[in-house]
Amino acid sequence: MLSFSRLNNVGGWIAFLISFIVYTITVEPTASFWDCGEFISVSYKLMVPHPPGAPFYLLVGRFFSLLAFGDVLQVAFWVNMLSVVSSALTVLFTFWAITLLGRKLLKTEDPKGADLYLLMAAGLIGSLALTFSDTFWFSAGEAEVYAMSSFFTAFAFWAILKWELIEERAAANRWLLLIAYTMGLSTGVHLLNLLTIPAIALVIYFKYYKPNARGIIATLGISAVAILIVLEIIIKGLPTIASKIEIAFVNGLNLPFGSGVLFFFIAFIAALIYGLYYSIQKNKAVLNTALLAFIFVILGFSSYGIIAIRSNYNPPINENAPDDVISFLKYLKREQYGDRPLFKGPIYSANPVRTIKTSDLYHKTENGYEIYDQKIEQEFNPRDEMLFCRVADRRGDRIRAYENWMNLRKGERPTMGDNIEFLWKYQLGHMYWRYFMWNFAGRQNDIQGHGGKMHGNWKSGISFIDEMRIGDQSKLPTELKNNKANNSFYFLPLILGLFGMFYQYKRNKKDFSVVALLFFFTGIAIILYLNQPPIEPRERDYTSAGSFYTFCIWIGLGMLAVYDLIKNYIKNNKIAGITAFALCLIVPGVMAADGWDDHDRSGRYHSVDQARNLLASCAPNAILFTGGDNDTFPLWYVQEVEGFRTDVRVCVMSYFSIDWYIDQMKRKVYESEPFPITFTTNQYLSGINDYLQIVPDQRWEKTALNIDKLLEAIKTEDALVNRRLPSGDRINILPGKNLGMRVNKEALLGGDLSSETSASKSNWIPGDMKDEIVDIMRWNIKGNHILKADLMIMDIINSVNKNGWDRPVYFNATSLITTNLDLRNYMLLEGLAYRLIPVSSPKQQNGRVNIEVMYDNIMNKFAFRGMDNPELYYNEEYQKFAMNSRQSFYRLADALLQRANDKERAREVIERCWSVLPDEVFPFSVYSAQFLPLFYEVEVEGTTEMAMKMGDKAIEMIEYLVNENVNDRQEIQANLYMLNVVQRTLSQNASEEEAAKYQEALQRFSSLNI
């Protein structure tokens, strides 16, 4: 008969193999959205990602990228496979953790017969439940750090359970050192793994001591100290001490750069060696083990050395440029992201009463580390501060969201009760339990939810429960009902997990408390620590993945509970075990069956195709401003990995207000020339010209500020812009919001357009616009300030103008909205990118269309692989980019008709649009309605049927929103607009009978109070 150890190994590897096959089949073949493009790029070339970095992930990712064997188009797939392998290994260690815990529930050290196979069945049920859980499956299919982070969590927990079985102290200590080393390595992936420390400490306590309340509290206190040692001493403290010594050595003793760091390193190593020697000489075993554990954590943490090493080589992606000890410390501390209050802080309506300077800010120069500014912190009135403040973000849209979640009137001050209500309803309810139920009850759809009834809720599949929570789901509009992420698990995983939880509590309270502690710290504790504000840019369920892993352990143990229940009715233990296994296998079976279609990423390429399309829209040696992550990271990937259009310099707006990023934009990268920025480093260091407030001056109310003179005034701190604050400090402001720049037409056009040199400078302006080149470009500032990024854009535009417009400047749709400079009237759409031109188009939306260039781009250069396949899964982000592409098709077709009177090519454009982006894959949206008049004008077959489908969809959506009392004014208005377009278009182009239905609907909805 097989022993427990051998069968346990076989069972674990079977679970591994199943999950590995599933994840390999469903993995994304290229770089998906969000951080994946960045991580693939920096892994492939070992560059520097966003703080606090993931150096160990990068090193392993680099190894996986080598499996592409030089085929750059396969690099993304192989880096994605790192998540596949990490996730499958997590499933393996989950299986083994369940069987180890289950063995103690069965109270047998050497299970045999029915008990042995029962444990294997429990391990398989729990590990398969994890395999097919929503959050974990999602992370397994892309190049992100969360799959590897889950692996370290599962490994550490399994390792401490193995340690518990070892009686010999020396051998057991080796396992503790292994855990310490993996903890150190995990800091080079993600810090979530540190939250396993309290559970590990509790296992150690239960093994050596008789438990009591005082001992448990002391153990938890020690574990908290251990976490702080890693976070505050190893990760932040040691670099802080090294930086202070470095500054003292370089500035005070005139020693070379790096001398202070070297001295600290030698002294620190010497202190550790002495500590080990002392512990051995004095026979202090606990001290020796603690020191060794500390050393192993540091050895694991040492992967961060790759960050500083690679940064000093100035790679193309070098975020925060942590190439010296000062910038490296900022990188580790994530200073650019700010912080949120944990124990006490100001509420969102608080205004600072004063600012105080707390510490000197240094930067590295040729002469040493110079002080260029002081760190400023804001002080608030104590009455505006709150203990355990959950409502601290003062961004405008978030303030209103706070008020909505707490049911406060606009401007009403929150109380402590409101603060706790927000914690309960939003941070715990919406940002944790909603995600928990996604995994173990079901999911309504994949549209990001902000508290409404239609989007992103959990769904049980039991109609009366769903109806009580979020309305009758059977009445959902067809589009939402058919969403592939509409999953129903009928509470089965939740029920089985609860069975396992109560079963473990009843039979082994010690182990239950360990698992419960792990569940709490990897879930709810994270929520409390992160203190998340409303209106997040994406769903954040991945932060609680460790908690969902823990619940899957209870799902596995739940099978033992079901067996215990069944054997009361079926006396044959073998039949009872088979019956229990068969019943419990339904749980992962339901999760797999309903979750497959929305977790199968195979065949999806548009995250990369849209990046290539955007770059293909740009002329050679262009500057391209982008907005957020999904606008930028896929572009980094196609440039850095696939080597596509490396002449285009991508500049992300959210970074362009940071000094290190501006420095990087002033360097040549690949074929891309440096940005023509005239500001010196000292003029844009952090804290200098970060924020320029508009302080109106009557002299500039009606007269435009000359940009060239304005920029010079800012550089020299001229009296035109420089003001003294009450504190005595001086800052730059803007005296008006109207800006003007005299166009260098002589350099642009030259005296003789027939000459090749002169003509080449202006041939990018369409021929019918050359006579419209303005003498002065005028634009306004949108709000009451500009940021440093806007200042740099102004400087670049001014330099490009002086140089005769020799460098193309482009914006994508997001950056055009993001910048505080209202440049929309000077835009020329050439595909997915808008080119800045000195031609005003005041009556056009975001400028005009460069018909010939855009036609060539869209019809010949753009790719839409797989976007016409209804079998593939395209989530909300893909839907957004499809709508953006449709908008570009529309703008081109409309321009072909209205300006070029080219009906034939307009039809070609429209037919290509609906061929590559059909409504069967990307359902009609409000933006689709604008196509209808064009469809009729170019005589596209089936237009009337399409119009009626749009109208029916709008009616269905409006009726649902009204009948179910869904308070979504914006959605109702959008669908009323679509219905209006449909009715108007049909009344002009179709029969009265076909238009009557929609006219009647409009009359019926006319009484809506919106």
JSON list of N, CA and C in Angstrom, two decimals, residues 883 886 914 922-932 950 978:
[
{"chain": "A", "resi": 883, "resn": "MET", "atom": "N", "xyz": [-14.08, 50.97, -28.83]},
{"chain": "A", "resi": 883, "resn": "MET", "atom": "CA", "xyz": [-14.89, 52.17, -29.06]},
{"chain": "A", "resi": 883, "resn": "MET", "atom": "C", "xyz": [-14.03, 53.33, -29.55]},
{"chain": "A", "resi": 886, "resn": "ARG", "atom": "N", "xyz": [-13.36, 52.71, -33.19]},
{"chain": "A", "resi": 886, "resn": "ARG", "atom": "CA", "xyz": [-14.56, 53.03, -33.98]},
{"chain": "A", "resi": 886, "resn": "ARG", "atom": "C", "xyz": [-14.70, 54.54, -34.19]},
{"chain": "A", "resi": 914, "resn": "TRP", "atom": "N", "xyz": [-16.84, 47.97, -39.39]},
{"chain": "A", "resi": 914, "resn": "TRP", "atom": "CA", "xyz": [-17.80, 47.00, -38.86]},
{"chain": "A", "resi": 914, "resn": "TRP", "atom": "C", "xyz": [-17.43, 45.57, -39.21]},
{"chain": "A", "resi": 922, "resn": "PHE", "atom": "N", "xyz": [-18.47, 43.62, -30.08]},
{"chain": "A", "resi": 922, "resn": "PHE", "atom": "CA", "xyz": [-18.47, 44.89, -29.34]},
{"chain": "A", "resi": 922, "resn": "PHE", "atom": "C", "xyz": [-19.82, 45.56, -29.54]},
{"chain": "A", "resi": 923, "resn": "PRO", "atom": "N", "xyz": [-20.74, 45.33, -28.61]},
{"chain": "A", "resi": 923, "resn": "PRO", "atom": "CA", "xyz": [-22.12, 45.78, -28.78]},
{"chain": "A", "resi": 923, "resn": "PRO", "atom": "C", "xyz": [-22.21, 47.28, -29.01]},
{"chain": "A", "resi": 924, "resn": "PHE", "atom": "N", "xyz": [-23.30, 47.66, -29.68]},
{"chain": "A", "resi": 924, "resn": "PHE", "atom": "CA", "xyz": [-23.53, 49.07, -29.97]},
{"chain": "A", "resi": 924, "resn": "PHE", "atom": "C", "xyz": [-23.45, 49.90, -28.70]},
{"chain": "A", "resi": 925, "resn": "SER", "atom": "N", "xyz": [-22.81, 51.04, -28.82]},
{"chain": "A", "resi": 925, "resn": "SER", "atom": "CA", "xyz": [-22.76, 51.99, -27.71]},
{"chain": "A", "resi": 925, "resn": "SER", "atom": "C", "xyz": [-23.34, 53.31, -28.19]},
{"chain": "A", "resi": 926, "resn": "VAL", "atom": "N", "xyz": [-23.38, 54.27, -27.30]},
{"chain": "A", "resi": 926, "resn": "VAL", "atom": "CA", "xyz": [-23.91, 55.58, -27.68]},
{"chain": "A", "resi": 926, "resn": "VAL", "atom": "C", "xyz": [-23.10, 56.19, -28.81]},
{"chain": "A", "resi": 927, "resn": "TYR", "atom": "N", "xyz": [-21.81, 55.84, -28.90]},
{"chain": "A", "resi": 927, "resn": "TYR", "atom": "CA", "xyz": [-20.97, 56.39, -29.96]},
{"chain": "A", "resi": 927, "resn": "TYR", "atom": "C", "xyz": [-21.26, 55.74, -31.31]},
{"chain": "A", "resi": 928, "resn": "SER", "atom": "N", "xyz": [-21.91, 54.57, -31.30]},
{"chain": "A", "resi": 928, "resn": "SER", "atom": "CA", "xyz": [-22.22, 53.89, -32.56]},
{"chain": "A", "resi": 928, "resn": "SER", "atom": "C", "xyz": [-23.33, 54.59, -33.32]},
{"chain": "A", "resi": 929, "resn": "ALA", "atom": "N", "xyz": [-24.21, 55.27, -32.59]},
{"chain": "A", "resi": 929, "resn": "ALA", "atom": "CA", "xyz": [-25.36, 55.89, -33.24]},
{"chain": "A", "resi": 929, "resn": "ALA", "atom": "C", "xyz": [-24.96, 56.93, -34.27]},
{"chain": "A", "resi": 930, "resn": "GLN", "atom": "N", "xyz": [-23.83, 57.62, -34.05]},
{"chain": "A", "resi": 930, "resn": "GLN", "atom": "CA", "xyz": [-23.42, 58.67, -34.98]},
{"chain": "A", "resi": 930, "resn": "GLN", "atom": "C", "xyz": [-23.09, 58.12, -36.37]},
{"chain": "A", "resi": 931, "resn": "PHE", "atom": "N", "xyz": [-22.87, 56.80, -36.46]},
{"chain": "A", "resi": 931, "resn": "PHE", "atom": "CA", "xyz": [-22.58, 56.19, -37.76]},
{"chain": "A", "resi": 931, "resn": "PHE", "atom": "C", "xyz": [-23.82, 56.15, -38.66]},
{"chain": "A", "resi": 932, "resn": "LEU", "atom": "N", "xyz": [-25.02, 56.13, -38.08]},
{"chain": "A", "resi": 932, "resn": "LEU", "atom": "CA", "xyz": [-26.22, 55.84, -38.86]},
{"chain": "A", "resi": 932, "resn": "LEU", "atom": "C", "xyz": [-26.41, 56.78, -40.05]},
{"chain": "A", "resi": 950, "resn": "MET", "atom": "N", "xyz": [-30.11, 49.18, -32.59]},
{"chain": "A", "resi": 950, "resn": "MET", "atom": "CA", "xyz": [-29.65, 50.22, -31.66]},
{"chain": "A", "resi": 950, "resn": "MET", "atom": "C", "xyz": [-30.82, 50.79, -30.87]},
{"chain": "A", "resi": 978, "resn": "MET", "atom": "N", "xyz": [-29.01, 58.08, -27.99]},
{"chain": "A", "resi": 978, "resn": "MET", "atom": "CA", "xyz": [-28.96, 57.07, -29.03]},
{"chain": "A", "resi": 978, "resn": "MET", "atom": "C", "xyz": [-30.35, 56.86, -29.63]}
]
